[in-house]
Amino acid sequence: MTGKHAAPQGSANSGYEADVLVIGGGPAGTWAAVCAAQAGASVILADKGYCGSSGATAAAGTAVWYVDPDPQKRAAAMASRYDMGGRLADHGWMGRVLDRTWDGINTLADWGYPFPVDADGVSRRNSLQGPEYMRLMRKQVKQAGGKILDHHPVLELLRDEHGAVAGAAGVDRQRGGAWSVRAGAVVIATGGCAFLSRALGCNVLTGDGLLMAAELGAELSGMEFSNAYGISPEFGSVTKTLFYSWATFTDADGVPIPGAASKGGRSVIARELLRQKVYARLDQADEATRQAMRAAQPNFFLPFDRSGIDPFTQRFPVTLRLEGTVRGTGGLRLAGPDCSTTVPGLYAAGDAATREPICGGFTGGGSHNAAWAISSGSWAGAGAAGHALAARGRGRTAIAAGAAGLRGNGARAADAAALVKAVQDEVMPFERNYFRTADVLEPSVARLDTQWHALRSAAPAAAVDLLATREAAAMLATSRWMYRSALARRETRGMHKRYDYLEQDAAQYHHLSAGGLDEVWVRPRAVDGGGVQSTTQSVPQSAPQTRLAA
């Protein structure tokens, strides 16, 4: 690697070369690796953990947006969340995703995924069990010829002299030392950011890919749609919320809480949690439903079984865990149908990419997100392969692009644990992030900006603290894009609720792009499908640009 910056220091150094580097080993990353390899590219996949068991999907079962190719069924599927998402989704993208997911799920069956068969002998393909799914995907990456680097977290991207991506560098958590990959294209499939909230499978989802891409100048979109909270037992980390449809919610005295079990019940629960404990009991499920629940989501019941609680007959305390952009829809903005970003050679897939094209401003666990992982992963992998193969043989420099926590001139390095807590103090409380108002958001932004500038002026982290410091930096950067976008959208749309602007405003029918590091900017962008023909209306030409200084 040439250039004025060096790779992170360690006791050993490993250098690799590939046409395509995929960062992240969840469903989106593995689909990207398989499709890039099938397109003729040499592929390396680097995972922060162990590809196949790391991340949100590997830890649980998930529904999939898998719909028969019947025009009426497809139309109903596309309409199901369109209004809920603030009408920001794009029908062109939705149709493509439904087509690709249909093919992808059927390919999984051909590869040997054990889909259950119903009483009529029909294979039921609308859900996946994470452990089996990811075990199969790891196998497919290897069979396609991809090389997997487990426990190789990426700390920064590399760029060439023209600003295009040229690879990445990181640390080897098992053997120690630094490593780097020179690549013609990179796919960011690092997932979303759950701010280390202890939601199951989300401990590796700290927004790393968003920060690294932004350091190359990539833009983000939909970051205001990032205040997703999942219901969880107070003593557990499982945030699968479907089963709470059969729950009765009560206060400490056993008095039912009005509205807690309704469609908008999460906000009711959040308000109650600000003043008292909330309890649940899944007593609305009959015996057949209870058995089906245990079969479908066995890990949901592990915390109860370990605590000696029968959730169907006994009350248990619940809380809301922040899932941020994991169940939100914000992420890297896509510049075209191949899931390219605004940086040459850089692609995004899965939760690291904005899901606005198919969800607008609202999504949830599984379903659309699972379909998006298959689809965007496939397109990003193929697109990255095409880009890299076209550039094969061109000599380029590779300059390290990382900054915050890696390079600085201060006398003392940042305290990563203290920085994580400072970010969590701003983004986790319901009274800040769920019940959003300018009076609350503006002081939070000011404090987050102060933390960012302190980090930028700190000394580089010691080798042992590099990963924790970069994770903290990524969460900090994500929180600033998130809250600045929330301030810029002065209305309620999708999951973004401004309690000082509770109505949806037709004049704000647009996406919000965001970017920048030392100076964060936010500006409206027309609802145009991001390169895919859209059937939705466009933003009026008079829509003003909003630029917010850091």
Short mmCIF file of N, CA and C in Angstrom, two decimals, residues 15-183:
data_model
loop_
_atom_site.label_atom_id
_atom_site.label_comp_id
_atom_site.label_asym_id
_atom_site.label_seq_id
_atom_site.Cartn_x
_atom_site.Cartn_y
_atom_site.Cartn_z
N GLY A 15 -1.23 -9.02 3.55
CA GLY A 15 -1.75 -8.30 2.41
C GLY A 15 -2.43 -9.25 1.44
N TYR A 16 -3.59 -8.85 0.92
CA TYR A 16 -4.36 -9.67 -0.01
C TYR A 16 -4.73 -8.80 -1.21
N GLU A 17 -5.08 -9.48 -2.29
CA GLU A 17 -5.62 -8.80 -3.47
C GLU A 17 -6.82 -9.56 -3.97
N ALA A 18 -7.81 -8.83 -4.46
CA ALA A 18 -9.00 -9.45 -5.03
C ALA A 18 -9.67 -8.46 -5.95
N ASP A 19 -10.51 -8.97 -6.84
CA ASP A 19 -11.32 -8.07 -7.66
C ASP A 19 -12.35 -7.36 -6.78
N VAL A 20 -13.02 -8.14 -5.92
CA VAL A 20 -14.09 -7.61 -5.09
C VAL A 20 -13.85 -7.97 -3.63
N LEU A 21 -13.93 -6.98 -2.77
CA LEU A 21 -13.92 -7.19 -1.33
C LEU A 21 -15.33 -6.94 -0.81
N VAL A 22 -15.89 -7.90 -0.11
CA VAL A 22 -17.18 -7.74 0.54
C VAL A 22 -16.93 -7.60 2.03
N ILE A 23 -17.45 -6.53 2.62
CA ILE A 23 -17.26 -6.28 4.05
C ILE A 23 -18.57 -6.60 4.76
N GLY A 24 -18.59 -7.68 5.53
CA GLY A 24 -19.79 -8.13 6.22
C GLY A 24 -20.21 -9.49 5.74
N GLY A 25 -20.49 -10.41 6.68
CA GLY A 25 -20.81 -11.78 6.32
C GLY A 25 -22.20 -12.22 6.66
N GLY A 26 -23.16 -11.28 6.72
CA GLY A 26 -24.56 -11.62 6.90
C GLY A 26 -25.18 -12.04 5.58
N PRO A 27 -26.51 -12.08 5.49
CA PRO A 27 -27.14 -12.51 4.24
C PRO A 27 -26.80 -11.62 3.05
N ALA A 28 -26.80 -10.31 3.24
CA ALA A 28 -26.48 -9.42 2.11
C ALA A 28 -25.05 -9.63 1.64
N GLY A 29 -24.11 -9.73 2.59
CA GLY A 29 -22.72 -9.92 2.23
C GLY A 29 -22.46 -11.24 1.54
N THR A 30 -23.08 -12.31 2.03
CA THR A 30 -22.84 -13.61 1.41
C THR A 30 -23.47 -13.70 0.03
N TRP A 31 -24.67 -13.12 -0.15
CA TRP A 31 -25.25 -13.09 -1.49
C TRP A 31 -24.36 -12.27 -2.43
N ALA A 32 -23.81 -11.16 -1.94
CA ALA A 32 -22.92 -10.34 -2.77
C ALA A 32 -21.69 -11.13 -3.17
N ALA A 33 -21.10 -11.86 -2.23
CA ALA A 33 -19.90 -12.63 -2.53
C ALA A 33 -20.18 -13.72 -3.56
N VAL A 34 -21.28 -14.43 -3.39
CA VAL A 34 -21.63 -15.50 -4.33
C VAL A 34 -21.85 -14.94 -5.73
N CYS A 35 -22.62 -13.85 -5.83
CA CYS A 35 -22.95 -13.29 -7.14
C CYS A 35 -21.73 -12.66 -7.81
N ALA A 36 -20.83 -12.05 -7.03
CA ALA A 36 -19.61 -11.50 -7.61
C ALA A 36 -18.73 -12.62 -8.15
N ALA A 37 -18.63 -13.72 -7.40
CA ALA A 37 -17.82 -14.84 -7.85
C ALA A 37 -18.43 -15.49 -9.09
N GLN A 38 -19.75 -15.61 -9.11
CA GLN A 38 -20.41 -16.20 -10.28
C GLN A 38 -20.22 -15.34 -11.52
N ALA A 39 -19.97 -14.04 -11.32
CA ALA A 39 -19.74 -13.14 -12.45
C ALA A 39 -18.29 -13.17 -12.93
N GLY A 40 -17.48 -14.00 -12.30
CA GLY A 40 -16.10 -14.15 -12.75
C GLY A 40 -15.06 -13.39 -11.97
N ALA A 41 -15.45 -12.76 -10.87
CA ALA A 41 -14.51 -11.97 -10.07
C ALA A 41 -13.88 -12.83 -8.97
N SER A 42 -12.64 -12.51 -8.62
CA SER A 42 -12.06 -13.09 -7.41
C SER A 42 -12.60 -12.31 -6.22
N VAL A 43 -12.97 -13.02 -5.16
CA VAL A 43 -13.71 -12.40 -4.07
C VAL A 43 -13.10 -12.74 -2.72
N ILE A 44 -13.00 -11.72 -1.87
CA ILE A 44 -12.67 -11.91 -0.47
C ILE A 44 -13.81 -11.32 0.35
N LEU A 45 -14.29 -12.07 1.33
CA LEU A 45 -15.31 -11.59 2.26
C LEU A 45 -14.67 -11.48 3.64
N ALA A 46 -14.73 -10.29 4.23
CA ALA A 46 -14.18 -10.05 5.56
C ALA A 46 -15.32 -9.81 6.54
N ASP A 47 -15.33 -10.56 7.64
CA ASP A 47 -16.39 -10.44 8.64
C ASP A 47 -15.78 -10.05 9.98
N LYS A 48 -16.48 -9.17 10.68
CA LYS A 48 -16.04 -8.77 12.03
C LYS A 48 -16.07 -9.96 12.97
N GLY A 49 -17.06 -10.86 12.78
CA GLY A 49 -17.18 -12.06 13.58
C GLY A 49 -16.90 -13.29 12.73
N TYR A 50 -17.72 -14.31 12.92
CA TYR A 50 -17.60 -15.54 12.14
C TYR A 50 -18.74 -15.59 11.14
N CYS A 51 -18.42 -15.56 9.87
CA CYS A 51 -19.44 -15.58 8.83
C CYS A 51 -20.28 -16.85 8.97
N GLY A 52 -21.56 -16.68 9.21
CA GLY A 52 -22.45 -17.80 9.40
C GLY A 52 -23.11 -17.78 10.76
N SER A 53 -22.47 -17.13 11.73
CA SER A 53 -23.07 -17.07 13.06
C SER A 53 -23.09 -15.66 13.63
N SER A 54 -22.58 -14.69 12.89
CA SER A 54 -22.50 -13.32 13.37
C SER A 54 -23.62 -12.47 12.76
N GLY A 55 -24.20 -11.59 13.55
CA GLY A 55 -25.20 -10.67 13.03
C GLY A 55 -26.63 -11.04 13.41
N ALA A 56 -27.56 -10.15 13.04
CA ALA A 56 -28.94 -10.28 13.48
C ALA A 56 -29.66 -11.47 12.87
N THR A 57 -29.42 -11.79 11.61
CA THR A 57 -30.14 -12.88 10.96
C THR A 57 -29.72 -14.23 11.51
N ALA A 58 -28.44 -14.41 11.75
CA ALA A 58 -27.94 -15.71 12.21
C ALA A 58 -28.52 -16.11 13.56
N ALA A 59 -28.99 -15.13 14.32
CA ALA A 59 -29.43 -15.41 15.68
C ALA A 59 -30.91 -15.79 15.78
N ALA A 60 -31.64 -15.72 14.68
CA ALA A 60 -33.09 -15.92 14.81
C ALA A 60 -33.70 -16.30 13.48
N GLY A 61 -34.98 -16.64 13.54
CA GLY A 61 -35.73 -16.87 12.32
C GLY A 61 -36.22 -15.55 11.76
N THR A 62 -36.55 -15.55 10.48
CA THR A 62 -37.02 -14.31 9.85
C THR A 62 -38.04 -14.62 8.77
N ALA A 63 -39.07 -13.81 8.71
CA ALA A 63 -40.01 -13.89 7.60
C ALA A 63 -39.35 -13.27 6.36
N VAL A 64 -39.87 -13.61 5.20
CA VAL A 64 -39.31 -13.09 3.94
C VAL A 64 -40.45 -12.56 3.08
N TRP A 65 -40.22 -11.45 2.42
CA TRP A 65 -41.19 -10.84 1.50
C TRP A 65 -41.19 -11.65 0.20
N TYR A 66 -41.76 -12.83 0.27
CA TYR A 66 -41.77 -13.81 -0.81
C TYR A 66 -43.21 -13.95 -1.29
N VAL A 67 -43.47 -13.43 -2.48
CA VAL A 67 -44.86 -13.34 -2.96
C VAL A 67 -44.96 -13.99 -4.34
N ASP A 68 -45.98 -14.82 -4.51
CA ASP A 68 -46.21 -15.48 -5.79
C ASP A 68 -46.25 -14.44 -6.92
N PRO A 69 -45.70 -14.78 -8.07
CA PRO A 69 -45.71 -13.82 -9.20
C PRO A 69 -47.07 -13.71 -9.86
N ASP A 70 -48.05 -13.42 -9.04
CA ASP A 70 -49.41 -13.16 -9.50
C ASP A 70 -49.62 -11.64 -9.44
N PRO A 71 -50.04 -11.00 -10.53
CA PRO A 71 -50.14 -9.54 -10.55
C PRO A 71 -50.94 -8.96 -9.39
N GLN A 72 -52.06 -9.57 -9.04
CA GLN A 72 -52.87 -9.04 -7.95
C GLN A 72 -52.17 -9.19 -6.60
N LYS A 73 -51.54 -10.33 -6.38
CA LYS A 73 -50.82 -10.54 -5.12
C LYS A 73 -49.64 -9.59 -5.01
N ARG A 74 -48.94 -9.40 -6.11
CA ARG A 74 -47.79 -8.49 -6.10
C ARG A 74 -48.25 -7.05 -5.84
N ALA A 75 -49.34 -6.65 -6.47
CA ALA A 75 -49.85 -5.30 -6.26
C ALA A 75 -50.25 -5.09 -4.81
N ALA A 76 -50.90 -6.09 -4.23
CA ALA A 76 -51.30 -5.98 -2.82
C ALA A 76 -50.08 -5.93 -1.92
N ALA A 77 -49.05 -6.71 -2.25
CA ALA A 77 -47.83 -6.71 -1.44
C ALA A 77 -47.14 -5.35 -1.48
N MET A 78 -47.11 -4.73 -2.65
CA MET A 78 -46.46 -3.43 -2.77
C MET A 78 -47.25 -2.33 -2.07
N ALA A 79 -48.57 -2.51 -2.04
CA ALA A 79 -49.42 -1.49 -1.42
C ALA A 79 -49.47 -1.62 0.10
N SER A 80 -49.05 -2.79 0.63
CA SER A 80 -49.28 -3.09 2.04
C SER A 80 -48.63 -2.10 2.99
N ARG A 81 -47.45 -1.59 2.67
CA ARG A 81 -46.78 -0.66 3.56
C ARG A 81 -46.49 0.70 2.91
N TYR A 82 -47.04 0.91 1.73
CA TYR A 82 -46.72 2.12 0.98
C TYR A 82 -47.13 3.37 1.74
N ASP A 83 -48.37 3.42 2.19
CA ASP A 83 -48.82 4.59 2.96
C ASP A 83 -48.13 4.66 4.32
N MET A 84 -47.93 3.51 4.96
CA MET A 84 -47.28 3.49 6.25
C MET A 84 -45.86 4.07 6.17
N GLY A 85 -45.21 3.86 5.04
CA GLY A 85 -43.86 4.38 4.84
C GLY A 85 -43.82 5.79 4.31
N GLY A 86 -44.94 6.50 4.36
CA GLY A 86 -44.96 7.89 3.92
C GLY A 86 -44.94 8.06 2.42
N ARG A 87 -45.29 7.00 1.67
CA ARG A 87 -45.36 7.03 0.20
C ARG A 87 -44.00 7.35 -0.42
N LEU A 88 -42.94 7.01 0.27
CA LEU A 88 -41.59 7.27 -0.24
C LEU A 88 -40.99 6.08 -0.97
N ALA A 89 -41.62 4.92 -0.90
CA ALA A 89 -41.11 3.74 -1.60
C ALA A 89 -41.34 3.89 -3.09
N ASP A 90 -40.63 3.10 -3.87
CA ASP A 90 -40.70 3.19 -5.32
C ASP A 90 -41.18 1.87 -5.91
N HIS A 91 -42.22 1.92 -6.72
CA HIS A 91 -42.80 0.70 -7.24
C HIS A 91 -41.86 -0.05 -8.18
N GLY A 92 -41.01 0.67 -8.89
CA GLY A 92 -40.04 0.01 -9.75
C GLY A 92 -39.08 -0.86 -8.94
N TRP A 93 -38.55 -0.29 -7.87
CA TRP A 93 -37.66 -1.04 -6.99
C TRP A 93 -38.40 -2.19 -6.32
N MET A 94 -39.62 -1.94 -5.85
CA MET A 94 -40.37 -3.00 -5.18
C MET A 94 -40.59 -4.19 -6.10
N GLY A 95 -40.95 -3.92 -7.34
CA GLY A 95 -41.16 -5.00 -8.30
C GLY A 95 -39.89 -5.80 -8.54
N ARG A 96 -38.78 -5.10 -8.68
CA ARG A 96 -37.49 -5.79 -8.88
C ARG A 96 -37.15 -6.67 -7.68
N VAL A 97 -37.37 -6.15 -6.48
CA VAL A 97 -37.03 -6.91 -5.28
C VAL A 97 -37.92 -8.14 -5.16
N LEU A 98 -39.20 -8.01 -5.45
CA LEU A 98 -40.09 -9.17 -5.39
C LEU A 98 -39.65 -10.24 -6.40
N ASP A 99 -39.26 -9.81 -7.59
CA ASP A 99 -38.78 -10.77 -8.60
C ASP A 99 -37.50 -11.46 -8.14
N ARG A 100 -36.54 -10.67 -7.67
CA ARG A 100 -35.24 -11.24 -7.29
C ARG A 100 -35.37 -12.12 -6.05
N THR A 101 -36.23 -11.73 -5.11
CA THR A 101 -36.42 -12.54 -3.91
C THR A 101 -37.07 -13.87 -4.26
N TRP A 102 -38.03 -13.84 -5.14
CA TRP A 102 -38.66 -15.07 -5.60
C TRP A 102 -37.60 -16.02 -6.16
N ASP A 103 -36.75 -15.51 -7.02
CA ASP A 103 -35.70 -16.35 -7.61
C ASP A 103 -34.68 -16.79 -6.56
N GLY A 104 -34.32 -15.86 -5.65
CA GLY A 104 -33.32 -16.18 -4.65
C GLY A 104 -33.77 -17.26 -3.68
N ILE A 105 -35.01 -17.16 -3.22
CA ILE A 105 -35.54 -18.16 -2.30
C ILE A 105 -35.64 -19.52 -2.98
N ASN A 106 -36.05 -19.54 -4.23
CA ASN A 106 -36.14 -20.80 -4.96
C ASN A 106 -34.74 -21.38 -5.20
N THR A 107 -33.75 -20.51 -5.38
CA THR A 107 -32.36 -20.98 -5.49
C THR A 107 -31.90 -21.62 -4.19
N LEU A 108 -32.29 -21.02 -3.05
CA LEU A 108 -31.96 -21.61 -1.76
C LEU A 108 -32.52 -23.04 -1.66
N ALA A 109 -33.73 -23.23 -2.15
CA ALA A 109 -34.31 -24.57 -2.15
C ALA A 109 -33.48 -25.52 -3.00
N ASP A 110 -33.04 -25.03 -4.16
CA ASP A 110 -32.19 -25.86 -5.03
C ASP A 110 -30.86 -26.20 -4.35
N TRP A 111 -30.36 -25.27 -3.54
CA TRP A 111 -29.10 -25.51 -2.83
C TRP A 111 -29.28 -26.45 -1.64
N GLY A 112 -30.51 -26.74 -1.28
CA GLY A 112 -30.74 -27.69 -0.20
C GLY A 112 -31.28 -27.10 1.08
N TYR A 113 -31.74 -25.83 1.06
CA TYR A 113 -32.32 -25.31 2.30
C TYR A 113 -33.57 -26.12 2.66
N PRO A 114 -33.72 -26.54 3.93
CA PRO A 114 -34.84 -27.43 4.32
C PRO A 114 -36.14 -26.68 4.59
N PHE A 115 -36.75 -26.15 3.56
CA PHE A 115 -38.04 -25.50 3.75
C PHE A 115 -39.08 -26.52 4.23
N PRO A 116 -39.94 -26.14 5.18
CA PRO A 116 -40.96 -27.08 5.65
C PRO A 116 -42.03 -27.32 4.58
N VAL A 117 -42.68 -28.44 4.70
CA VAL A 117 -43.75 -28.81 3.76
C VAL A 117 -45.05 -28.91 4.55
N ASP A 118 -46.12 -28.28 4.03
CA ASP A 118 -47.39 -28.29 4.76
C ASP A 118 -48.15 -29.60 4.53
N ALA A 119 -49.34 -29.68 5.10
CA ALA A 119 -50.12 -30.90 5.05
C ALA A 119 -50.50 -31.29 3.62
N ASP A 120 -50.50 -30.31 2.70
CA ASP A 120 -50.84 -30.58 1.30
C ASP A 120 -49.61 -30.88 0.46
N GLY A 121 -48.45 -30.97 1.13
CA GLY A 121 -47.23 -31.28 0.40
C GLY A 121 -46.60 -30.09 -0.29
N VAL A 122 -47.04 -28.88 0.06
CA VAL A 122 -46.52 -27.67 -0.56
C VAL A 122 -45.36 -27.12 0.27
N SER A 123 -44.26 -26.82 -0.38
CA SER A 123 -43.10 -26.24 0.29
C SER A 123 -43.41 -24.81 0.70
N ARG A 124 -43.27 -24.51 2.00
CA ARG A 124 -43.57 -23.17 2.52
C ARG A 124 -42.27 -22.37 2.57
N ARG A 125 -42.20 -21.35 1.74
CA ARG A 125 -40.93 -20.64 1.53
C ARG A 125 -40.97 -19.17 1.92
N ASN A 126 -41.82 -18.81 2.87
CA ASN A 126 -41.94 -17.41 3.26
C ASN A 126 -41.22 -17.09 4.56
N SER A 127 -40.38 -18.01 5.03
CA SER A 127 -39.57 -17.71 6.21
C SER A 127 -38.30 -18.55 6.18
N LEU A 128 -37.31 -18.08 6.95
CA LEU A 128 -36.02 -18.75 7.01
C LEU A 128 -35.57 -18.83 8.46
N GLN A 129 -34.94 -19.93 8.82
CA GLN A 129 -34.32 -20.05 10.12
C GLN A 129 -32.86 -19.62 9.99
N GLY A 130 -32.47 -18.59 10.76
CA GLY A 130 -31.17 -17.98 10.62
C GLY A 130 -29.99 -18.93 10.64
N PRO A 131 -29.89 -19.84 11.63
CA PRO A 131 -28.72 -20.73 11.68
C PRO A 131 -28.56 -21.58 10.42
N GLU A 132 -29.66 -22.20 9.95
CA GLU A 132 -29.58 -23.03 8.74
C GLU A 132 -29.28 -22.18 7.50
N TYR A 133 -29.94 -21.03 7.43
CA TYR A 133 -29.76 -20.12 6.29
C TYR A 133 -28.30 -19.69 6.17
N MET A 134 -27.74 -19.19 7.26
CA MET A 134 -26.39 -18.64 7.18
C MET A 134 -25.32 -19.74 7.06
N ARG A 135 -25.59 -20.91 7.62
CA ARG A 135 -24.67 -22.03 7.42
C ARG A 135 -24.60 -22.39 5.94
N LEU A 136 -25.75 -22.39 5.28
CA LEU A 136 -25.80 -22.69 3.86
C LEU A 136 -25.11 -21.60 3.04
N MET A 137 -25.33 -20.33 3.41
CA MET A 137 -24.73 -19.24 2.65
C MET A 137 -23.20 -19.24 2.78
N ARG A 138 -22.68 -19.56 3.95
CA ARG A 138 -21.22 -19.66 4.10
C ARG A 138 -20.68 -20.75 3.16
N LYS A 139 -21.38 -21.86 3.12
CA LYS A 139 -20.97 -22.96 2.24
C LYS A 139 -20.98 -22.52 0.78
N GLN A 140 -22.01 -21.75 0.39
CA GLN A 140 -22.11 -21.31 -1.00
C GLN A 140 -21.01 -20.34 -1.38
N VAL A 141 -20.62 -19.46 -0.45
CA VAL A 141 -19.52 -18.53 -0.72
C VAL A 141 -18.25 -19.32 -1.03
N LYS A 142 -17.98 -20.34 -0.23
CA LYS A 142 -16.76 -21.14 -0.44
C LYS A 142 -16.85 -21.94 -1.74
N GLN A 143 -18.02 -22.51 -2.02
CA GLN A 143 -18.16 -23.29 -3.24
C GLN A 143 -18.03 -22.42 -4.48
N ALA A 144 -18.41 -21.15 -4.36
CA ALA A 144 -18.28 -20.22 -5.49
C ALA A 144 -16.84 -19.77 -5.70
N GLY A 145 -15.97 -20.08 -4.73
CA GLY A 145 -14.57 -19.69 -4.86
C GLY A 145 -14.17 -18.50 -4.02
N GLY A 146 -15.07 -18.01 -3.19
CA GLY A 146 -14.74 -16.85 -2.35
C GLY A 146 -13.87 -17.24 -1.17
N LYS A 147 -13.01 -16.33 -0.76
CA LYS A 147 -12.17 -16.52 0.42
C LYS A 147 -12.80 -15.76 1.57
N ILE A 148 -12.95 -16.42 2.72
CA ILE A 148 -13.57 -15.80 3.89
C ILE A 148 -12.52 -15.50 4.94
N LEU A 149 -12.49 -14.26 5.41
CA LEU A 149 -11.62 -13.85 6.50
C LEU A 149 -12.49 -13.63 7.74
N ASP A 150 -12.57 -14.64 8.59
CA ASP A 150 -13.35 -14.52 9.81
C ASP A 150 -12.59 -13.71 10.85
N HIS A 151 -13.33 -13.02 11.72
CA HIS A 151 -12.75 -12.23 12.81
C HIS A 151 -11.71 -11.25 12.27
N HIS A 152 -12.03 -10.66 11.13
CA HIS A 152 -11.18 -9.65 10.50
C HIS A 152 -11.97 -8.35 10.34
N PRO A 153 -12.23 -7.63 11.43
CA PRO A 153 -12.96 -6.37 11.30
C PRO A 153 -12.20 -5.36 10.46
N VAL A 154 -12.93 -4.64 9.63
CA VAL A 154 -12.36 -3.58 8.80
C VAL A 154 -12.38 -2.28 9.60
N LEU A 155 -11.28 -1.57 9.58
CA LEU A 155 -11.20 -0.28 10.28
C LEU A 155 -11.36 0.90 9.34
N GLU A 156 -10.96 0.73 8.09
CA GLU A 156 -11.02 1.86 7.15
C GLU A 156 -10.97 1.35 5.72
N LEU A 157 -11.47 2.18 4.82
CA LEU A 157 -11.36 1.92 3.39
C LEU A 157 -10.07 2.54 2.85
N LEU A 158 -9.65 2.04 1.70
CA LEU A 158 -8.53 2.61 0.95
C LEU A 158 -9.09 3.27 -0.29
N ARG A 159 -8.44 4.32 -0.72
CA ARG A 159 -8.87 5.03 -1.93
C ARG A 159 -7.69 5.20 -2.87
N ASP A 160 -7.99 5.45 -4.14
CA ASP A 160 -6.91 5.75 -5.08
C ASP A 160 -6.76 7.26 -5.22
N GLU A 161 -5.89 7.66 -6.11
CA GLU A 161 -5.61 9.09 -6.25
C GLU A 161 -6.76 9.88 -6.83
N HIS A 162 -7.74 9.20 -7.37
CA HIS A 162 -8.91 9.87 -7.95
C HIS A 162 -10.12 9.86 -7.02
N GLY A 163 -9.99 9.27 -5.83
CA GLY A 163 -11.08 9.22 -4.88
C GLY A 163 -11.94 7.97 -4.95
N ALA A 164 -11.63 7.06 -5.89
CA ALA A 164 -12.37 5.80 -5.97
C ALA A 164 -11.87 4.85 -4.90
N VAL A 165 -12.72 3.93 -4.51
CA VAL A 165 -12.33 2.96 -3.49
C VAL A 165 -11.29 2.00 -4.07
N ALA A 166 -10.33 1.60 -3.24
CA ALA A 166 -9.25 0.74 -3.71
C ALA A 166 -9.02 -0.45 -2.77
N GLY A 167 -9.90 -0.66 -1.79
CA GLY A 167 -9.73 -1.78 -0.87
C GLY A 167 -10.06 -1.36 0.55
N ALA A 168 -9.50 -2.08 1.50
CA ALA A 168 -9.76 -1.79 2.91
C ALA A 168 -8.64 -2.37 3.76
N ALA A 169 -8.58 -1.91 5.01
CA ALA A 169 -7.59 -2.39 5.96
C ALA A 169 -8.25 -2.60 7.31
N GLY A 170 -7.71 -3.53 8.09
CA GLY A 170 -8.29 -3.82 9.39
C GLY A 170 -7.34 -4.56 10.29
N VAL A 171 -7.91 -5.24 11.27
CA VAL A 171 -7.10 -5.99 12.23
C VAL A 171 -7.60 -7.43 12.30
N ASP A 172 -6.69 -8.33 12.61
CA ASP A 172 -6.97 -9.75 12.78
C ASP A 172 -7.17 -10.00 14.27
N ARG A 173 -8.40 -10.29 14.67
CA ARG A 173 -8.71 -10.40 16.10
C ARG A 173 -8.15 -11.68 16.72
N GLN A 174 -7.84 -12.69 15.92
CA GLN A 174 -7.36 -13.95 16.48
C GLN A 174 -5.84 -14.04 16.51
N ARG A 175 -5.20 -13.64 15.43
CA ARG A 175 -3.74 -13.75 15.38
C ARG A 175 -3.04 -12.45 15.72
N GLY A 176 -3.80 -11.37 15.77
CA GLY A 176 -3.18 -10.07 16.01
C GLY A 176 -2.60 -9.49 14.73
N GLY A 177 -2.30 -8.21 14.76
CA GLY A 177 -1.69 -7.56 13.62
C GLY A 177 -2.69 -6.97 12.65
N ALA A 178 -2.17 -6.35 11.64
CA ALA A 178 -2.97 -5.65 10.64
C ALA A 178 -3.08 -6.46 9.36
N TRP A 179 -4.09 -6.16 8.57
CA TRP A 179 -4.24 -6.77 7.25
C TRP A 179 -4.84 -5.74 6.32
N SER A 180 -4.68 -5.96 5.03
CA SER A 180 -5.29 -5.08 4.04
C SER A 180 -5.63 -5.89 2.80
N VAL A 181 -6.59 -5.40 2.05
CA VAL A 181 -6.98 -6.00 0.78
C VAL A 181 -7.00 -4.91 -0.27
N ARG A 182 -6.24 -5.13 -1.33
CA ARG A 182 -6.34 -4.26 -2.51
C ARG A 182 -7.43 -4.84 -3.39
N ALA A 183 -8.43 -4.04 -3.73
CA ALA A 183 -9.56 -4.54 -4.49
C ALA A 183 -10.01 -3.51 -5.51
#
